[in-house]
Coordinates of N, CA and C in Angstrom, one line a residue:
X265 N -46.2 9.5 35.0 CA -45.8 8.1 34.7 C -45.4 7.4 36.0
X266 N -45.8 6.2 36.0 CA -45.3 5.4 37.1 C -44.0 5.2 37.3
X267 N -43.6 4.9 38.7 CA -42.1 4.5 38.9 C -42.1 3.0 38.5
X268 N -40.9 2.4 37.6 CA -41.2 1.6 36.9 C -40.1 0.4 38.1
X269 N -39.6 0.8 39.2 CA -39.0 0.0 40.4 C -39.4 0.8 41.5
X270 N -40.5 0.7 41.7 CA -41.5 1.9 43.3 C -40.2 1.6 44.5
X271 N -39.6 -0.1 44.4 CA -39.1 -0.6 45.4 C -37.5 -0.5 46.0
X272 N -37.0 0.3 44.4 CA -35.7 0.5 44.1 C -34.8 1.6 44.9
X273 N -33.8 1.0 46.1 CA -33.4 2.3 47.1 C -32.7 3.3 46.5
X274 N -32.9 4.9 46.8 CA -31.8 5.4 46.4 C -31.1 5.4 46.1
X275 N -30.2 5.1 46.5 CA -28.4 5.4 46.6 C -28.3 4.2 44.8
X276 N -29.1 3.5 44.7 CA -28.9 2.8 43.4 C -28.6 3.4 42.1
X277 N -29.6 4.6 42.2 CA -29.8 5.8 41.1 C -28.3 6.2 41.2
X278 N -27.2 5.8 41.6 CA -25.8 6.8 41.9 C -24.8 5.7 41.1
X279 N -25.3 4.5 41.1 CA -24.3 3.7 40.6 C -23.7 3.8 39.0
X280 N -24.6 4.4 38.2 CA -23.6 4.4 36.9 C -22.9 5.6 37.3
X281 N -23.0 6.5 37.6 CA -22.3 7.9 37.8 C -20.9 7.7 38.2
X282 N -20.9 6.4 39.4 CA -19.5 6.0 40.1 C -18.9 5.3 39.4
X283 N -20.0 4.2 38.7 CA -18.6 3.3 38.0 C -17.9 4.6 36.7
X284 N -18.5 5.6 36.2 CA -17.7 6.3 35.2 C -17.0 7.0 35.3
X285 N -17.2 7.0 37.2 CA -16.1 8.3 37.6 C -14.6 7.3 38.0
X286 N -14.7 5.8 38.3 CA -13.7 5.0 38.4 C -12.9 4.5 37.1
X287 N -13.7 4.6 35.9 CA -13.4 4.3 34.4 C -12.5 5.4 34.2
X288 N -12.7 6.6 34.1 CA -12.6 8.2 34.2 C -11.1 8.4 34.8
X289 N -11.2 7.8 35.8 CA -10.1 7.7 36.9 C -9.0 7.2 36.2
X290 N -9.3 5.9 36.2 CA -8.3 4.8 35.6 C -7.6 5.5 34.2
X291 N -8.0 5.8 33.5 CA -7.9 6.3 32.5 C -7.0 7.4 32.3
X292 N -7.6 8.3 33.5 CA -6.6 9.5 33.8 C -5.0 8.9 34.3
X293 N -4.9 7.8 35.5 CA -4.1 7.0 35.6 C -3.3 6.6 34.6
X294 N -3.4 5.5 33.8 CA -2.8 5.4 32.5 C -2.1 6.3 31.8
X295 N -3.3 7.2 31.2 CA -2.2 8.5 30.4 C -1.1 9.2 31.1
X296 N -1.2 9.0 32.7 CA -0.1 10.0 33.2 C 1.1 9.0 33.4
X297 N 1.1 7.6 33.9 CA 1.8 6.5 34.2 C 2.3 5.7 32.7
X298 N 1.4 5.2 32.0 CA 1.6 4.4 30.9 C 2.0 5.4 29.4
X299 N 1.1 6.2 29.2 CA 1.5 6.9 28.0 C 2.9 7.4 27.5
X300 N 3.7 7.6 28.7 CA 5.1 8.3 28.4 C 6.2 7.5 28.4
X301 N 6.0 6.3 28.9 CA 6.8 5.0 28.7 C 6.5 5.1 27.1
X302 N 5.2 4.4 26.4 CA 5.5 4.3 25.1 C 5.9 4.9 24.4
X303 N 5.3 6.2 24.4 CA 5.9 7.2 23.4 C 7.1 8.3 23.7
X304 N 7.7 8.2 25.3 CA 9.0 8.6 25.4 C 10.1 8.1 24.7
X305 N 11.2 9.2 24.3 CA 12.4 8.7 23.8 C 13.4 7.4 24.8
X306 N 14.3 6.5 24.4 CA 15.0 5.7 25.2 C 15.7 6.8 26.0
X307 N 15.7 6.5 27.7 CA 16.5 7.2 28.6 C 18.2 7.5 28.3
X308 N 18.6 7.6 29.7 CA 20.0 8.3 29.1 C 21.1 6.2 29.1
X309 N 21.8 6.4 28.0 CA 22.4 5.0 27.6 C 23.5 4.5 29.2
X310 N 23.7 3.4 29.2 CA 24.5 3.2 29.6 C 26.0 2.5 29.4
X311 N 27.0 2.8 30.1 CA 28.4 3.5 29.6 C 28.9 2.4 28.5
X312 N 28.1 0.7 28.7 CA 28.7 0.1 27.4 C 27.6 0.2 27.0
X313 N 26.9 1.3 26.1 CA 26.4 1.0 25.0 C 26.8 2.5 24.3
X314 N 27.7 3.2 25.1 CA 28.2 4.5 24.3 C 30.0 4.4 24.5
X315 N 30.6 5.7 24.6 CA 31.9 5.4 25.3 C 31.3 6.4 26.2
X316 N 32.8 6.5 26.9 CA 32.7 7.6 28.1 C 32.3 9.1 27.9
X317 N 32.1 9.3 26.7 CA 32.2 10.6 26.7 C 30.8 10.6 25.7
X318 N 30.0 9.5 25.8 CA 29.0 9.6 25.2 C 28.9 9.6 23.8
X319 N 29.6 9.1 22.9 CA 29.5 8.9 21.6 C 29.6 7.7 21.3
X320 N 28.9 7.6 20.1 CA 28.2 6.1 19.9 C 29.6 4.8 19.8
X321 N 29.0 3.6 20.4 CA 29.8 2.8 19.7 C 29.2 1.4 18.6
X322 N 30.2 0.5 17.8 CA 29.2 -0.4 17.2 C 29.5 -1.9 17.6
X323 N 29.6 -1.9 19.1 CA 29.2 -3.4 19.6 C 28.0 -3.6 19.3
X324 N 28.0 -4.8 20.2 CA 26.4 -5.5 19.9 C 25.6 -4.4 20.7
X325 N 26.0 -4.0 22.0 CA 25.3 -3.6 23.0 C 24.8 -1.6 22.3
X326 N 26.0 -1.4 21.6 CA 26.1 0.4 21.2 C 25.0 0.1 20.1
X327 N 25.3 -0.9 19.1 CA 24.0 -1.4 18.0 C 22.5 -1.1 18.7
X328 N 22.5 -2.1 19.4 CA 21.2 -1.9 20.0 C 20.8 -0.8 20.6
X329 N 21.9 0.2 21.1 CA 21.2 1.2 21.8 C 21.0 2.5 20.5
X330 N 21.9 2.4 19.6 CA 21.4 3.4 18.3 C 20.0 2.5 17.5
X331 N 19.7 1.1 18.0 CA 18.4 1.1 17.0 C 17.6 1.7 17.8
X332 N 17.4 1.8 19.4 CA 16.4 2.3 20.2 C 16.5 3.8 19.9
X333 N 17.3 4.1 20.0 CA 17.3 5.7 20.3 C 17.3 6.5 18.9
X334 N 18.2 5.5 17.8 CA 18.1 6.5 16.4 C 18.9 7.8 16.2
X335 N 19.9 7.7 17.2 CA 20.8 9.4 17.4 C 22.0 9.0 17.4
X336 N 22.7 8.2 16.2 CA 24.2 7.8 16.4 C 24.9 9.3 16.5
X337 N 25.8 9.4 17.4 CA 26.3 10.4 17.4 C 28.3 9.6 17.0
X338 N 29.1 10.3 15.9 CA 30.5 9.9 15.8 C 31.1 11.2 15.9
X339 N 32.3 10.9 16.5 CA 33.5 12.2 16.6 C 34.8 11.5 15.5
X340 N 34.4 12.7 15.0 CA 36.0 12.8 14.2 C 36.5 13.8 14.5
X341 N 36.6 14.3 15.1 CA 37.1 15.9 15.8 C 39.1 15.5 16.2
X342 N 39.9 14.3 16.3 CA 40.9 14.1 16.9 C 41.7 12.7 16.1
X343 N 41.3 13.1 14.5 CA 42.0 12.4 13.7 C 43.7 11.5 14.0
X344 N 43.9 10.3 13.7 CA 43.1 9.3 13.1 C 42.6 9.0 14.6
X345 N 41.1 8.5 13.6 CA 39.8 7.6 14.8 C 40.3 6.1 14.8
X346 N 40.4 5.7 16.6 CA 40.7 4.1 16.5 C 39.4 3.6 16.2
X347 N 39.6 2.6 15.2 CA 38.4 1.8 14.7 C 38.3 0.8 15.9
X348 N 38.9 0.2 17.0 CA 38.6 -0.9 17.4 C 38.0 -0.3 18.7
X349 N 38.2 0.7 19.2 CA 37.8 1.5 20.2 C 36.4 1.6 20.0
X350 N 36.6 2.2 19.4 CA 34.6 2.5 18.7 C 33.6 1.1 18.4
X351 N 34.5 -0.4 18.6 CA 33.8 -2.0 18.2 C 33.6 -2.2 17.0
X352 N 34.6 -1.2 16.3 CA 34.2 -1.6 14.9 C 35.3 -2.6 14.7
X353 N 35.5 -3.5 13.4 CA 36.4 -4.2 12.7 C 37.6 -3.2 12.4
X354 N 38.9 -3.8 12.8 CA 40.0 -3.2 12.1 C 40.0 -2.8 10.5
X355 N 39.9 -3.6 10.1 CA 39.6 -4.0 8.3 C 37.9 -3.9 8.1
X356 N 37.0 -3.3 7.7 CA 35.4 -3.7 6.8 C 34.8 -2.4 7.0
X357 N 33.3 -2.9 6.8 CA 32.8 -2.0 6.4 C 31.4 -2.4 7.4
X358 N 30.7 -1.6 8.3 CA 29.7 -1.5 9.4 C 28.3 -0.6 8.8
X359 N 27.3 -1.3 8.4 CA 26.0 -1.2 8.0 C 24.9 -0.8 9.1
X360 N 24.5 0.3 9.5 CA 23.4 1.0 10.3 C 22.5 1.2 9.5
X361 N 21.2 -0.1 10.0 CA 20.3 0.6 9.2 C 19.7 -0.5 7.5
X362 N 18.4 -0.3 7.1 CA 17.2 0.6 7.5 C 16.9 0.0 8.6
X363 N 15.9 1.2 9.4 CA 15.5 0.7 10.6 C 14.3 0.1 10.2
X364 N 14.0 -1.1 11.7 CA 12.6 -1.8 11.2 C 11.3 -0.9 11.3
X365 N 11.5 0.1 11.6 CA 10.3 0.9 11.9 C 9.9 1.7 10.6
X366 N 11.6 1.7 9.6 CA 11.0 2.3 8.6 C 11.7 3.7 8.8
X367 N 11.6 4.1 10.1 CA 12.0 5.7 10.4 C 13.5 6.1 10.5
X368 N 14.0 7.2 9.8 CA 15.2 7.7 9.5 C 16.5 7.6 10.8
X369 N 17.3 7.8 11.1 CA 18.2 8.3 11.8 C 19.0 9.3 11.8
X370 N 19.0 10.1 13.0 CA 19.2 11.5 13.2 C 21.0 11.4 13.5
X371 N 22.2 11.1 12.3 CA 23.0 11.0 12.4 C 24.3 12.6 12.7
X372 N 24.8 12.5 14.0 CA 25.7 13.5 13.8 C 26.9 13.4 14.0
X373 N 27.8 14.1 13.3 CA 29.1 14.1 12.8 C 29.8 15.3 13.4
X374 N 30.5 14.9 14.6 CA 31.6 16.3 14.5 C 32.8 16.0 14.1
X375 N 33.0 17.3 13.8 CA 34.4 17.8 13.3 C 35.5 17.9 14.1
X376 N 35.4 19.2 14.2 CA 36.3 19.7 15.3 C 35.9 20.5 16.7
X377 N 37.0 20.9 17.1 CA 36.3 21.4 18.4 C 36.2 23.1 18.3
X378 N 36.6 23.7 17.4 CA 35.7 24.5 16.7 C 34.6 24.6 15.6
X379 N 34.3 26.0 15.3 CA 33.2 26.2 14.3 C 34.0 26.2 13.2
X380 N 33.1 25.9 12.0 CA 32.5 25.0 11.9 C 32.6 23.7 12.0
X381 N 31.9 23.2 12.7 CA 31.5 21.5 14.0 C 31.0 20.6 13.1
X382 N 31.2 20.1 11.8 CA 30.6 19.0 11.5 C 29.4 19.3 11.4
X383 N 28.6 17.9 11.1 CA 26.8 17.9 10.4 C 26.1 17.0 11.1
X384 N 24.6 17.5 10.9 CA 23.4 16.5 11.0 C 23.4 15.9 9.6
X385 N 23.1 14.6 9.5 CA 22.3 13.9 8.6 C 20.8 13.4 9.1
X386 N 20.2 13.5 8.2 CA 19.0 12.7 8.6 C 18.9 11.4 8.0
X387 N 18.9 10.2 8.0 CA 19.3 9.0 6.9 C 18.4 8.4 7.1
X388 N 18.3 7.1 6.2 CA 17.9 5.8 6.2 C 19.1 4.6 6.4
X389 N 20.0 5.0 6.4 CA 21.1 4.1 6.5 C 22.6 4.9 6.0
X390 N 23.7 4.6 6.7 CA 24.8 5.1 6.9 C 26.2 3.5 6.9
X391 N 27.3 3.9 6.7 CA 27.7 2.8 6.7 C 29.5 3.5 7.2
X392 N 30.0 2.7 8.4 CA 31.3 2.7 8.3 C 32.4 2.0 8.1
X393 N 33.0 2.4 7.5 CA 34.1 2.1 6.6 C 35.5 2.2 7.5
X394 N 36.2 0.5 7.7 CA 37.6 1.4 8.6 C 38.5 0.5 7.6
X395 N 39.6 0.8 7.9 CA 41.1 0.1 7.2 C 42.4 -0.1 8.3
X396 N 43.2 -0.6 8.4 CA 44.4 -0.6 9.2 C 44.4 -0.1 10.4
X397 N 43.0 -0.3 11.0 CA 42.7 0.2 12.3 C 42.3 1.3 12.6
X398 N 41.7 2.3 11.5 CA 41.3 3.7 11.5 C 39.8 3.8 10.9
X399 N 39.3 4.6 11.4 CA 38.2 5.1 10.5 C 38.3 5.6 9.3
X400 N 38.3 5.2 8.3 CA 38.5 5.8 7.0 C 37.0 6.9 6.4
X401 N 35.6 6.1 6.7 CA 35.1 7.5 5.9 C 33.8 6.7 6.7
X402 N 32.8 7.5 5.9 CA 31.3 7.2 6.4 C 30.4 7.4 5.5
X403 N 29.9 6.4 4.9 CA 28.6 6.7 3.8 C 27.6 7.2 4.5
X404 N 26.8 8.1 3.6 CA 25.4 8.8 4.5 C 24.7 8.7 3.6
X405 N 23.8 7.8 3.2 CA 22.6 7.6 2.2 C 21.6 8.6 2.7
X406 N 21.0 9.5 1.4 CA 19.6 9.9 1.2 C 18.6 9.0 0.7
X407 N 17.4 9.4 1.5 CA 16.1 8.2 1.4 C 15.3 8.1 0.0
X408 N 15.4 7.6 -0.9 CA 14.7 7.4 -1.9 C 15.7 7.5 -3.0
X409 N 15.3 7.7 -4.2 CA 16.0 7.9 -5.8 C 14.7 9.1 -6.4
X410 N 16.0 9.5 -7.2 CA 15.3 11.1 -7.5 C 15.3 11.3 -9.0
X411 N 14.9 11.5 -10.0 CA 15.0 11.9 -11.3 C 16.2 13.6 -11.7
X412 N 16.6 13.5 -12.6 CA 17.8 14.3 -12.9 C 17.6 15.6 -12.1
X413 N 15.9 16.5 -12.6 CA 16.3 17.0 -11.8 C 16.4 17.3 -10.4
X414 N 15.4 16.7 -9.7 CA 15.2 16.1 -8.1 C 16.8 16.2 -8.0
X415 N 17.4 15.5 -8.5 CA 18.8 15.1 -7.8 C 19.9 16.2 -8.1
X416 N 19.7 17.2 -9.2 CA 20.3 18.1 -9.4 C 20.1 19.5 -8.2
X417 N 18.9 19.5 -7.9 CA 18.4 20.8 -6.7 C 18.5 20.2 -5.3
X418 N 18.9 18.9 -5.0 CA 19.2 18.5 -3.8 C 21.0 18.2 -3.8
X419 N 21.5 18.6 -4.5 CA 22.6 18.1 -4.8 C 23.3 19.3 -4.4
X420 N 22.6 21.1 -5.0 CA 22.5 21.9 -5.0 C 22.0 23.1 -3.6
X421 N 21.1 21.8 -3.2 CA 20.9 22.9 -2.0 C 21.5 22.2 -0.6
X422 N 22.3 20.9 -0.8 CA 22.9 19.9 0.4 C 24.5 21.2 0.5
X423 N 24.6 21.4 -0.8 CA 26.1 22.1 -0.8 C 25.9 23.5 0.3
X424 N 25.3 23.7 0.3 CA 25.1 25.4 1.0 C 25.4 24.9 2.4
X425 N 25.4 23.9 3.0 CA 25.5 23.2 4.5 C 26.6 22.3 4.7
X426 N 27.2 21.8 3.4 CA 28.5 21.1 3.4 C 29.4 21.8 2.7
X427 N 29.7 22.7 1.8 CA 30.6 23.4 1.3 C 31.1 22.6 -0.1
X428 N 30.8 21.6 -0.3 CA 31.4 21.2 -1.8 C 30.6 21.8 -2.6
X429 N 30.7 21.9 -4.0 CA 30.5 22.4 -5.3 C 29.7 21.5 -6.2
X430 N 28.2 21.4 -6.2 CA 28.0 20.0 -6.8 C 28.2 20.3 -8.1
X431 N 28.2 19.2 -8.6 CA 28.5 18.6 -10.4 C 27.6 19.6 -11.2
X432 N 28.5 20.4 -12.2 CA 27.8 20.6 -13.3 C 26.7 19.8 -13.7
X433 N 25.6 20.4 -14.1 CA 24.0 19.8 -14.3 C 24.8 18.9 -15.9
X434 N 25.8 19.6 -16.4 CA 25.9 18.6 -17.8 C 26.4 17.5 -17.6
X435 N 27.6 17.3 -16.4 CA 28.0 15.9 -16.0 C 27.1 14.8 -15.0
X436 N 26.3 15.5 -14.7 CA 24.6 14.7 -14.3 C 24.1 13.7 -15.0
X437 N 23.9 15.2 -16.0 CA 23.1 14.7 -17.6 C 23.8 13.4 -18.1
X438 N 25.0 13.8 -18.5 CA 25.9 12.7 -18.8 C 25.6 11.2 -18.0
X439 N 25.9 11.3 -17.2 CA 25.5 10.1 -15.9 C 24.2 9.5 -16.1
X440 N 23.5 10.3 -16.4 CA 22.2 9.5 -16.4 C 22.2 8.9 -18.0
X441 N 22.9 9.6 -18.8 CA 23.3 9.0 -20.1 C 23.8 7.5 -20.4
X442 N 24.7 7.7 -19.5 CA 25.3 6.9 -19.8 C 25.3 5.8 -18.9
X443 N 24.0 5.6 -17.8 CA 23.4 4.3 -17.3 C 22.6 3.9 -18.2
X444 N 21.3 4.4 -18.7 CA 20.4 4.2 -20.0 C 21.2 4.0 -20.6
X445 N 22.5 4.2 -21.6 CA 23.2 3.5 -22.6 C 23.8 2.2 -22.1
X446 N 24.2 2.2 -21.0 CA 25.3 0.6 -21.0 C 24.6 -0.7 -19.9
X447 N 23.2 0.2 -19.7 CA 22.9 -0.9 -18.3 C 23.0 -0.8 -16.9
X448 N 24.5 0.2 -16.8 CA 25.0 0.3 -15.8 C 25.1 1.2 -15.0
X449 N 25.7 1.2 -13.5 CA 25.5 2.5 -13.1 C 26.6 3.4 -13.3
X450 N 26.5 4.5 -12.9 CA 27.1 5.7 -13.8 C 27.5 6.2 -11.9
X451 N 28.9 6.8 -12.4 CA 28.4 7.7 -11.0 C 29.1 9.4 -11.0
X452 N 29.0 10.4 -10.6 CA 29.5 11.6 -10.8 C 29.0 12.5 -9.2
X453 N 30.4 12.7 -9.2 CA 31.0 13.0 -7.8 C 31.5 14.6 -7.7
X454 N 31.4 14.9 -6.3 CA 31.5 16.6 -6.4 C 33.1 16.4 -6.0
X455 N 33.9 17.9 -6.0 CA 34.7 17.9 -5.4 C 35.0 17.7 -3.6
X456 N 35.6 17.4 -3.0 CA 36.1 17.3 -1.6 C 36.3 18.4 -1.1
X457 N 34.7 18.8 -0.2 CA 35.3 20.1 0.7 C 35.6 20.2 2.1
X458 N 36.1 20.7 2.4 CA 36.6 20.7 4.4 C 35.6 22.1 5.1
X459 N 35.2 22.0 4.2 CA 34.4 23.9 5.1 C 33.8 23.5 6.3
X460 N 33.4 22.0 6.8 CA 32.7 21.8 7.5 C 34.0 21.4 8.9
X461 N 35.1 20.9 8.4 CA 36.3 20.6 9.4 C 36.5 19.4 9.1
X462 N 35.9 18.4 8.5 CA 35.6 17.4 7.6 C 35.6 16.9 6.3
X463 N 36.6 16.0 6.0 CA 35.9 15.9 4.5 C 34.7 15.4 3.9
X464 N 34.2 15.8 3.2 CA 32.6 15.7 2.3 C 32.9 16.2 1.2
X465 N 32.3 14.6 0.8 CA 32.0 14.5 -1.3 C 30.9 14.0 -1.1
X466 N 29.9 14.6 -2.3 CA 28.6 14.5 -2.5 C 28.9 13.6 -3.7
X467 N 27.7 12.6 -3.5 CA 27.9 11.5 -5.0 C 26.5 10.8 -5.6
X468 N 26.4 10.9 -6.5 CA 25.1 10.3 -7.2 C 25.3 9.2 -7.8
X469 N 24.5 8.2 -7.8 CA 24.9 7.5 -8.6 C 23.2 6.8 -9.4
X470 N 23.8 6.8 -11.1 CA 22.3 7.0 -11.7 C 21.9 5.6 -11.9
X471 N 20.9 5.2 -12.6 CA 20.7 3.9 -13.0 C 19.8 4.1 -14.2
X472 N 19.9 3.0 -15.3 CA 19.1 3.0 -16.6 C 17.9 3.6 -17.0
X473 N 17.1 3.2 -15.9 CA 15.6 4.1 -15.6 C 15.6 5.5 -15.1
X474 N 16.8 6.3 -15.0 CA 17.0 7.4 -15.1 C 16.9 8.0 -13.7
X475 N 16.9 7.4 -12.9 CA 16.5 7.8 -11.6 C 18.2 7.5 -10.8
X476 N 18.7 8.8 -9.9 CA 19.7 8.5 -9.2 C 19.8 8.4 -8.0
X477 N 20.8 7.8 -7.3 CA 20.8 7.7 -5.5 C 21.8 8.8 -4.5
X478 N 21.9 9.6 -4.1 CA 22.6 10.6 -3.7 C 23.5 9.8 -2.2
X479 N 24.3 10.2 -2.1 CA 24.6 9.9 -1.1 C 26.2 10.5 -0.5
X480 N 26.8 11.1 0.5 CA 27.8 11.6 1.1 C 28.8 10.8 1.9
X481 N 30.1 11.2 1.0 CA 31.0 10.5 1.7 C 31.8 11.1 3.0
X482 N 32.1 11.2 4.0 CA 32.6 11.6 4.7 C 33.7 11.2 5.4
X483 N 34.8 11.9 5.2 CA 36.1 11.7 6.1 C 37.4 12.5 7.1
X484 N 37.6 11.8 8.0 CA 38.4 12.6 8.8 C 39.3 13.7 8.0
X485 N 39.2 14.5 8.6 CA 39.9 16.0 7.7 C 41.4 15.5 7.2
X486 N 42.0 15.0 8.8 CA 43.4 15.0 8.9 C 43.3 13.5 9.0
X487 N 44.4 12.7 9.4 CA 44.7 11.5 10.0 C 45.0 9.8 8.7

């Protein structure tokens, strides 16, 4: 077969090879430069958007750095907690959460400065609670609503890690009874255990379609 460019110089025949080895390049470039920016965690915070000792706070600035990073960390280890220190309100109630991404928050709680140290939560949203200048407690919402017994074997297997006693399956039952009968919600609460150095009560609360919302109250042991 004829040469279909007789006139065409060597070194021409080289040119796709190079532009794919600069494509090639660039690319390698990027993934090592650009890819770790997006999908790395937020670096280490700066001192107002935590306290000094690195635990979360809820200014505007501590806000923003728990929606980036998703790892509120609180101490209750040194009962009572000053609410104002932390940028919370002396008096209300402070809402984390849901995030716009949709994705949970890896909440943790210490206790004390022994074992056992308080908990992870994994949430969709948490909420703190202060009064008279103190931290009073901390809601810790579970993601979704669960049917009796969904809510009965998570209620059941949360206890093995927090130490309260969850509710008789009959006062459950009841609860869920007695949203389907009046409309309303129903709620049935475990006892208050400290095994963790913390107080934690587990609480469900049902609604008419039979389905309930789980969620953990938490409070300073002492203070």
């Amino acid at each position: 077969m004829s040469d279909l460019n007789p006139h065409r110089p060597e070194w021409v025949r080289w040119i796709p090879a190079v532009i794919l080895v600069v494509i090639m390049t660039g690319m390698a470039i990027f993934g090592v430069v650009a890819v770790p920016r997006l999908t790395a965690d937020p670096g280490p915070a700066e001192t107002d958007e935590v306290t000094d000792l690195n635990w979360s706070v809820f200014t505007d600035d501590g806000l923003a750095y728990i929606e980036a990073a998703r790892t509120p960390r609180i101490d209750l280890s040194s009962p009572p907690v000053d609410a104002v220190g932390l940028g919370l309100p002396a008096d209300g109630a402070t809402t984390v959460g849901p995030h716009e991404t949709g994705l949970d928050y890896r909440l943790v709680l210490i206790a004390t400065d022994e074992q056992p140290n308080g908990a992870l939560f994994t949430t969709p949203q948490f909420t703190v609670s202060t009064s008279g200048g103190r931290l009073q407690s901390v809601r810790v919402e579970e993601r979704g609503a669960f049917d009796f017994r969904e809510t009965y074997l998570l209620l059941a297997d949360r206890s093995a890690d927090l130490g309260y006693t969850p509710p008789e399956p009959a006062r459950l039952a009841a609860a869920v009874t007695e949203a389907r009968e009046s409309g309303e919600p129903a709620v049935v609460r475990s006892n208050r255990s400290l095994s963790t150095g913390m107080g934690v009560t587990a609480e469900a609360t049902c609604f008419g379609a039979g389905f309930c919302q789980v969620s953990y109250v938490v409070t300073p042991a002492v203070g």
